[in-house]
Amino acid sequence: MHLLNFRELSGQQLMEIIDKGIEVKHNLTKYQTALDGKSLAMIFQKTSTRTRVSFEVAMTQLGGHALYIDWRTTNFALADIRDEVQYLSRNVDCIMARLLKNSDLQAMAASSHVPVINGCDEKYHPSQAIADLITVKEKRGNLKGIKLVYIGAHNNVCNSLIEGCTKIGVKITTVTPIFNEPSRDEELLKDAKKTGLYETTLDVKRAVKDADFVYTDTWVDMEFFLDPKYAAEKEKRVKLMMPYQINKELMKGSNAYIMHDMPIHRGYEISADAIESPKSIIYEQSENRLYSAEAILLKLLGKY
Ligand code: CP
């Protein structure tokens, strides 16, 4: 079993992973030797703070070992991904990969003898969505009937939130004036619409009015943020998206919790007053990446 997105998971299976994350958080001693002798290869084509740290610490806490592999310093950069993965998956028990292209991740999974976890590609970010739903469940106890509003560019994080929320009974409204085309997955959106739990609008004020959680993410994907060739597009996006910034004014009269998957670009998608508001649960949400990683590893390595 791989975790490339949530397509192959039922709502019940996804809920089990979320609940396992919460259980591990409160009962770590029970799991301290669960992955004894197991190794996780973590391979990165892009930068990361949380994904790298959470999966590495997760392996340590569960009694296993993680290897950080920078794509550029390995022969993945020179050779066919299928051959390199044939080797890698004979020496480790699990692979977590943050790749630029979902097609490469799929090639990796098809050639691997061990489970592959998507550490975020251009289409999906499942380990982030599991941490998000752990956070929502912790705050509200029950997920049924909860309304989450995602405001920003439609991207990989947005896809996994839509897929995750609609599988487990959480209502999700997106306010996404920009659609990152590489993230487009019409089948995912069609399936989400069929549940009656997903809608999209540009009326940000109305969307926030009865929201339980308001969530945002960067307007510019990480691989382009500091790229001088992307500067004009970045400027265009900032101008278009500023009216959709999460700030005190937008949140006036709302009792919703504020979420962000991080890294944060202060003053762009979210203001400092919103980050530091008593309703902000951003840092708790980021902490839950660890319990998301632990629940995923335990599931894929057959521990529940
Ligand atoms: N949210 C997230 O995936 O963080 P990193 O890019 O730092 O891993």
XYZ file of C-alpha atoms and ligand atoms in Angstrom:
312
model
C 0.000 0.000 0.000
C 1.234 3.486 -0.932
C -0.039 6.920 0.162
C 0.151 9.112 -2.953
C -3.241 10.768 -2.322
C -6.505 9.574 -0.704
C -8.047 7.989 -3.827
C -7.574 4.406 -2.675
C -8.724 5.042 0.914
C -12.289 4.773 2.164
C -13.577 7.440 4.549
C -13.379 4.886 7.340
C -9.729 4.050 6.590
C -8.835 7.744 6.499
C -10.660 8.277 9.807
C -8.669 5.397 11.335
C -5.405 7.133 10.376
C -6.606 10.444 11.876
C -7.675 8.691 15.100
C -4.393 6.767 15.252
C -2.496 10.069 15.052
C -4.437 11.383 18.052
C -3.908 8.121 19.940
C -0.128 8.065 19.316
C 0.112 11.697 20.441
C -1.265 10.749 23.862
C 0.201 7.225 24.212
C 3.661 7.362 22.658
C 5.180 4.844 25.102
C 2.897 2.162 23.637
C 4.522 2.644 20.205
C 8.182 3.244 21.086
C 9.399 -0.036 19.598
C 6.717 -0.440 16.931
C 9.152 0.204 14.057
C 12.203 -1.405 15.639
C 14.859 -2.084 12.972
C 12.874 -0.350 10.199
C 14.364 2.291 7.890
C 12.651 5.143 6.048
C 14.339 6.808 3.053
C 13.257 10.469 2.774
C 14.092 11.872 -0.631
C 13.699 15.569 -1.430
C 13.757 17.450 -4.739
C 12.382 20.553 -2.997
C 12.973 22.401 0.263
C 11.199 21.372 3.486
C 11.139 22.071 7.199
C 8.073 20.256 8.580
C 7.914 17.263 6.262
C 11.552 16.434 6.810
C 11.560 16.997 10.572
C 8.237 15.282 11.297
C 9.005 12.080 9.397
C 12.560 11.859 10.778
C 11.417 12.403 14.374
C 8.489 10.017 13.819
C 10.880 7.204 12.856
C 13.090 7.925 15.897
C 10.121 7.995 18.302
C 8.770 4.714 16.902
C 12.134 2.932 17.286
C 13.201 3.066 13.625
C 15.646 5.122 11.580
C 15.280 7.752 8.828
C 17.772 8.735 6.113
C 17.635 12.225 4.600
C 18.477 12.081 0.893
C 18.917 15.248 -1.162
C 17.947 14.281 -4.726
C 20.730 16.481 -6.210
C 23.515 14.680 -4.351
C 22.396 11.197 -5.425
C 22.322 9.301 -8.694
C 18.559 9.864 -8.884
C 19.692 13.096 -10.556
C 21.457 11.119 -13.325
C 19.684 7.800 -13.740
C 16.218 6.467 -14.500
C 14.026 6.792 -11.406
C 12.714 3.213 -11.895
C 16.186 1.676 -11.607
C 17.220 3.774 -8.619
C 13.981 2.865 -6.788
C 14.441 -0.823 -7.577
C 17.683 -0.554 -5.607
C 16.469 1.794 -2.834
C 13.422 -0.309 -2.003
C 15.630 -3.375 -1.482
C 17.541 -1.604 1.312
C 14.785 0.286 3.178
C 11.298 -0.537 4.480
C 9.495 2.615 3.331
C 10.121 5.668 1.114
C 8.805 9.198 1.642
C 9.419 11.429 -1.375
C 8.892 15.117 -2.069
C 9.130 15.286 -5.849
C 8.408 18.024 -8.381
C 6.221 15.815 -10.552
C 3.409 13.465 -9.594
C 4.264 11.388 -12.700
C 7.720 10.694 -11.193
C 6.135 9.761 -7.878
C 3.842 7.326 -9.671
C 6.849 5.803 -11.488
C 8.572 5.510 -8.120
C 5.591 3.736 -6.542
C 5.225 1.380 -9.511
C 8.890 0.261 -9.210
C 9.086 0.124 -5.426
C 8.983 -3.050 -3.348
C 8.034 -1.025 -0.263
C 5.338 1.589 0.517
C 5.835 5.070 -0.938
C 4.479 8.183 0.810
C 3.872 11.423 -1.075
C 5.738 14.142 0.836
C 4.061 16.782 -1.405
C 4.145 17.021 -5.180
C 2.403 19.518 -7.479
C -0.960 17.745 -7.071
C -1.336 16.461 -3.508
C -0.065 16.817 0.059
C -1.771 13.958 1.973
C 0.392 13.953 5.129
C -0.436 17.658 5.568
C -4.182 17.057 5.202
C -4.050 14.273 7.808
C -2.345 16.652 10.268
C -4.998 19.274 9.453
C -7.859 16.864 10.121
C -6.209 15.669 13.363
C -6.163 19.350 14.415
C -9.803 19.916 13.429
C -10.904 16.780 15.314
C -8.907 17.798 18.402
C -10.624 21.192 18.436
C -14.184 20.057 17.731
C -14.330 16.412 18.876
C -16.595 15.378 16.026
C -15.888 16.081 12.369
C -19.404 15.594 10.976
C -21.062 18.853 9.913
C -17.964 20.979 10.475
C -17.357 23.686 7.834
C -13.814 24.470 6.696
C -13.129 27.332 4.301
C -9.940 27.336 2.241
C -8.928 30.757 0.884
C -6.011 31.134 -1.522
C -4.699 29.605 -4.725
C -6.173 26.228 -5.650
C -3.125 23.993 -5.227
C -1.856 20.624 -3.957
C -2.795 21.362 -0.317
C -6.275 22.427 -1.426
C -6.748 19.191 -3.418
C -5.824 16.977 -0.459
C -8.055 18.991 1.873
C -11.007 18.655 -0.521
C -10.385 14.927 -0.941
C -9.864 14.343 2.798
C -12.763 16.492 4.052
C -15.349 15.091 1.652
C -14.379 11.500 2.477
C -14.986 11.961 6.193
C -18.034 14.232 6.269
C -16.449 17.680 6.674
C -17.985 20.470 4.545
C -15.377 22.381 2.557
C -15.797 25.659 0.685
C -12.930 26.965 -1.415
C -12.365 30.610 -2.330
C -9.663 30.348 -4.970
C -9.413 33.199 -7.492
C -6.253 31.532 -8.850
C -6.021 27.901 -9.952
C -2.508 26.433 -10.089
C -2.951 24.448 -13.306
C -0.341 21.739 -12.494
C -2.505 20.780 -9.509
C -5.669 20.259 -11.593
C -7.439 16.936 -10.931
C -10.933 17.044 -12.440
C -11.800 13.545 -11.200
C -11.029 14.520 -7.595
C -13.235 17.633 -7.886
C -16.047 15.685 -9.592
C -16.008 13.033 -6.849
C -15.950 15.741 -4.152
C -18.940 17.557 -5.716
C -20.947 14.310 -5.752
C -20.746 14.150 -1.942
C -22.574 17.488 -1.623
C -19.903 18.605 0.861
C -17.724 20.669 -1.511
C -18.486 24.035 -3.058
C -16.434 26.859 -4.487
C -17.226 30.587 -4.480
C -15.505 33.965 -4.785
C -17.720 35.538 -2.112
C -15.117 35.422 0.648
C -17.179 37.350 3.229
C -20.151 35.003 2.881
C -17.894 31.936 2.994
C -16.232 33.036 6.244
C -19.508 34.010 7.938
C -20.491 30.545 9.196
C -17.064 28.846 8.955
C -15.680 26.763 11.834
C -12.157 26.838 10.376
C -10.560 29.275 7.921
C -7.442 27.979 6.182
C -4.916 29.596 3.859
C -1.677 28.726 2.091
C 0.969 30.472 0.012
C -0.175 32.161 -3.192
C 3.076 31.116 -4.898
C 4.391 27.536 -4.785
C 7.633 26.988 -2.862
C 9.771 26.188 -5.903
C 8.913 29.581 -7.482
C 8.875 31.851 -4.413
C 12.459 33.120 -4.743
C 12.790 32.531 -8.504
C 13.576 35.845 -10.319
C 11.986 34.410 -13.510
C 8.678 34.184 -11.611
C 8.791 37.760 -10.234
C 6.229 39.243 -12.668
C 3.754 36.390 -12.056
C 4.306 36.751 -8.300
C 3.516 40.479 -8.469
C 0.371 39.775 -10.528
C -0.796 37.162 -8.030
C -0.189 39.393 -5.002
C -2.290 42.192 -6.566
C -5.141 39.825 -7.404
C -5.088 37.981 -4.078
C -4.681 40.863 -1.577
C -8.484 41.243 -1.101
C -8.479 37.575 0.007
C -5.833 37.967 2.718
C -6.821 36.469 6.087
C -6.691 39.404 8.476
C -8.542 41.056 11.363
C -10.951 42.807 9.017
C -11.960 39.617 7.177
C -12.339 37.701 10.450
C -14.473 40.432 12.141
C -17.586 38.798 13.627
C -16.274 35.281 12.943
C -15.486 32.743 15.635
C -13.568 30.449 13.254
C -10.179 28.965 14.050
C -7.376 30.130 11.741
C -5.186 27.545 10.008
C -2.137 27.623 7.707
C 0.042 24.691 6.658
C 3.272 26.778 6.757
C 5.704 28.119 5.668
C 3.912 31.434 6.178
C 4.493 34.539 4.081
C 3.567 37.218 6.603
C 1.729 40.157 5.080
C 0.745 38.215 1.967
C -1.836 35.406 2.394
C -2.169 36.195 6.125
C -1.500 39.223 8.298
C 0.556 39.213 11.502
C -2.564 39.983 13.586
C -4.299 36.862 12.241
C -1.245 34.646 12.856
C -1.044 35.904 16.433
C -4.798 35.973 17.087
C -6.147 33.839 19.980
C -8.112 31.924 17.296
C -4.942 30.943 15.436
C -4.125 27.219 15.749
C -1.358 27.322 13.147
C 1.483 26.158 15.400
C -0.589 23.327 16.945
C -1.472 22.306 13.411
C 2.222 22.214 12.451
C 3.026 20.181 15.597
C 0.471 17.618 14.446
C 2.568 16.870 11.349
C 4.533 14.553 13.680
C 1.456 12.545 14.689
C 0.262 12.455 11.103
C 3.649 11.001 10.043
C 3.535 8.447 12.875
C 0.022 7.288 12.017
C 0.898 6.995 8.299
C 4.109 5.026 8.977
C 2.360 2.648 11.374
C -0.418 2.054 8.835
C 1.842 1.486 5.812
C 4.192 -0.761 7.777
C 1.297 -2.959 8.883
C 1.078 -2.043 12.561
C -2.720 -1.572 12.578
N 3.675 22.288 5.225
C 4.809 21.718 4.791
O 4.788 20.727 4.041
O 5.946 22.259 5.306
P 7.405 22.037 4.704
O 7.366 22.513 3.271
O 8.304 22.854 5.552
O 7.721 20.577 4.746
